[in-house]
PDB file of C-alpha atoms and ligand atoms in Angstrom:
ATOM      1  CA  UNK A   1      -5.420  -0.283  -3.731  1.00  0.00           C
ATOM      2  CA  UNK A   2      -3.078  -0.153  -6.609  1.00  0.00           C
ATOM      3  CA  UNK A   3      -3.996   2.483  -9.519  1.00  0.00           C
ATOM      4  CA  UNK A   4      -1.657   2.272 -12.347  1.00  0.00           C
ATOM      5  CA  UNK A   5      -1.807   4.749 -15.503  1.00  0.00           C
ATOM      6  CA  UNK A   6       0.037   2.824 -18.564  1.00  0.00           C
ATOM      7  CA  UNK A   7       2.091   5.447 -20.457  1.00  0.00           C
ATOM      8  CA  UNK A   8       2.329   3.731 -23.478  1.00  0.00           C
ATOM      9  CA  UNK A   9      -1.419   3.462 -23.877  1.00  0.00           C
ATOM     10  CA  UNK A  10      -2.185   6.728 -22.583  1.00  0.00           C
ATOM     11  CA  UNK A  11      -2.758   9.460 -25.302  1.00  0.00           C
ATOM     12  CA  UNK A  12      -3.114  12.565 -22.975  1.00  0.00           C
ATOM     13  CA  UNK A  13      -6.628  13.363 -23.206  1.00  0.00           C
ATOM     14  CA  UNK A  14      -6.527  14.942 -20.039  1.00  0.00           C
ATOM     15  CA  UNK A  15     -10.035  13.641 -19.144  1.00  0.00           C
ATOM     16  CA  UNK A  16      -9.454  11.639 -16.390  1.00  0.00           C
ATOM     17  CA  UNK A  17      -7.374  14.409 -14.811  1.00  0.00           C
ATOM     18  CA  UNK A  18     -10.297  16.089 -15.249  1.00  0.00           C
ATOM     19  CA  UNK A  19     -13.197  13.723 -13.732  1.00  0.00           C
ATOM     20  CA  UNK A  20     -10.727  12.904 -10.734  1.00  0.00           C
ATOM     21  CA  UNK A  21      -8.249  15.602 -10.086  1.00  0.00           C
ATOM     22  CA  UNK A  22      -7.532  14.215  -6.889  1.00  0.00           C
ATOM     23  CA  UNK A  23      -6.027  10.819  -8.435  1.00  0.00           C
ATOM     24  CA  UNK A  24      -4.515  11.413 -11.215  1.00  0.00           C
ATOM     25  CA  UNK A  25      -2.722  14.707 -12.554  1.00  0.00           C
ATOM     26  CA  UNK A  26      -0.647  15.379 -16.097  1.00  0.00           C
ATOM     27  CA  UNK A  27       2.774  15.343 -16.518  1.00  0.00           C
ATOM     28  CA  UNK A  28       3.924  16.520 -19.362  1.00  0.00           C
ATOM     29  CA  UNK A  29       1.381  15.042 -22.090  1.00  0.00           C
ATOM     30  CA  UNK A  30       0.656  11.974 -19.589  1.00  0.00           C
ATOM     31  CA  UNK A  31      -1.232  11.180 -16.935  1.00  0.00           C
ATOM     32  CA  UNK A  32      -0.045  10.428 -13.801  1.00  0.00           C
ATOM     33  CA  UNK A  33      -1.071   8.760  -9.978  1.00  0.00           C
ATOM     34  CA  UNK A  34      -1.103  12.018  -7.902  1.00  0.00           C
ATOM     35  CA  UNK A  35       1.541  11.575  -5.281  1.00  0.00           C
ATOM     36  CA  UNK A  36       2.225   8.388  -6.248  1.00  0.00           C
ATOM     37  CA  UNK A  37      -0.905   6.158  -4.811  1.00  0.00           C
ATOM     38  CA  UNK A  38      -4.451   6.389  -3.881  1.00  0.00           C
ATOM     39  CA  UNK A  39      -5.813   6.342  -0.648  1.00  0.00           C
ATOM     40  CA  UNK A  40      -9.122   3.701   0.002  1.00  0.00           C
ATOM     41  CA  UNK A  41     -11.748   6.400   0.348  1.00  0.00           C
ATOM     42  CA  UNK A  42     -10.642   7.756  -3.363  1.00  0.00           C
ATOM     43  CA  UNK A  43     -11.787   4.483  -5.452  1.00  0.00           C
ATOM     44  CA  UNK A  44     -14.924   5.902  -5.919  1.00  0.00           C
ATOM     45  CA  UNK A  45     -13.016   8.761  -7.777  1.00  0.00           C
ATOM     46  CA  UNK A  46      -9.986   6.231  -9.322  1.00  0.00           C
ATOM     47  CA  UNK A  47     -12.724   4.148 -10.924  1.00  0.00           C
ATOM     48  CA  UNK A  48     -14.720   7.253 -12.348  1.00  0.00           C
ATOM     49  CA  UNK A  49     -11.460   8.399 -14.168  1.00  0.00           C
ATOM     50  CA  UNK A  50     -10.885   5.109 -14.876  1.00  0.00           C
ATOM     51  CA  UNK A  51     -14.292   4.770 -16.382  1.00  0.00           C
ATOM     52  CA  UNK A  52     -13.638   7.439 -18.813  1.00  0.00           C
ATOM     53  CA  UNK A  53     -10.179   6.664 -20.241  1.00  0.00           C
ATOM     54  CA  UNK A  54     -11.090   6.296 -24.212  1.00  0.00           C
ATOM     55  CA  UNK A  55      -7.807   3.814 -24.507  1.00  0.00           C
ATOM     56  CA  UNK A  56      -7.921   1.655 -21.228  1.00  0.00           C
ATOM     57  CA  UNK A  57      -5.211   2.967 -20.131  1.00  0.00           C
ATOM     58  CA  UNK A  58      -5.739   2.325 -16.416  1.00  0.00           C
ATOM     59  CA  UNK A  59      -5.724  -0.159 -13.929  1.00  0.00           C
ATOM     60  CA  UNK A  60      -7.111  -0.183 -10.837  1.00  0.00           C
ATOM     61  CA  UNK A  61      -6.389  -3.411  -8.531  1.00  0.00           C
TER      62      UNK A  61
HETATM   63  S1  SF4 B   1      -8.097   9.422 -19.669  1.00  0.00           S
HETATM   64 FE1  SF4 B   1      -6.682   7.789 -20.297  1.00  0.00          FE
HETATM   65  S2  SF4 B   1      -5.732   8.549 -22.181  1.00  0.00           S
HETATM   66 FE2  SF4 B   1      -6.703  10.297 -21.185  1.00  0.00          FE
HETATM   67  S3  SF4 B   1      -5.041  11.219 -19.978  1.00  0.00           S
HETATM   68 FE3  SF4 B   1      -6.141   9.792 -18.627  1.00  0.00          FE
HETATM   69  S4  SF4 B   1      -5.009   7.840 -18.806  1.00  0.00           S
HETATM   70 FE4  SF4 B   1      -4.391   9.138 -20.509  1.00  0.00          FE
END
């Protein structure tokens, strides 16, 4: 599974941080992959951050 956070799109809202602190984390005024990439049994959680980006600013694959 490939989650990938586009830093041009992303405006730092913070919320998917928020709804899935295990995948994705800030840095700086960006979100990030935490560590880099996802393990399988944290889709559920990738998509639900995913889910709530207002800009689309993540892909999951
Ligand atoms: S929800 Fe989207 S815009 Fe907000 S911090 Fe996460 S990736 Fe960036």
């Amino acid at each position: 599974m490939k989650v990938t956070v586009d830093q041009e799109t992303c405006i730092g809202c913070g919320l998917c941080a928020q709804v899935a602190p295990d995948v994705y984390e800030m840095q700086g005024d960006k979100a990030v992959v935490a560590g880099g990439e996802v393990a399988e049994d944290k889709a559920e959680e990738a998509q639900n951050g995913s889910d709530q980006c207002p800009v689309a600013a993540i892909s999951i694959s």
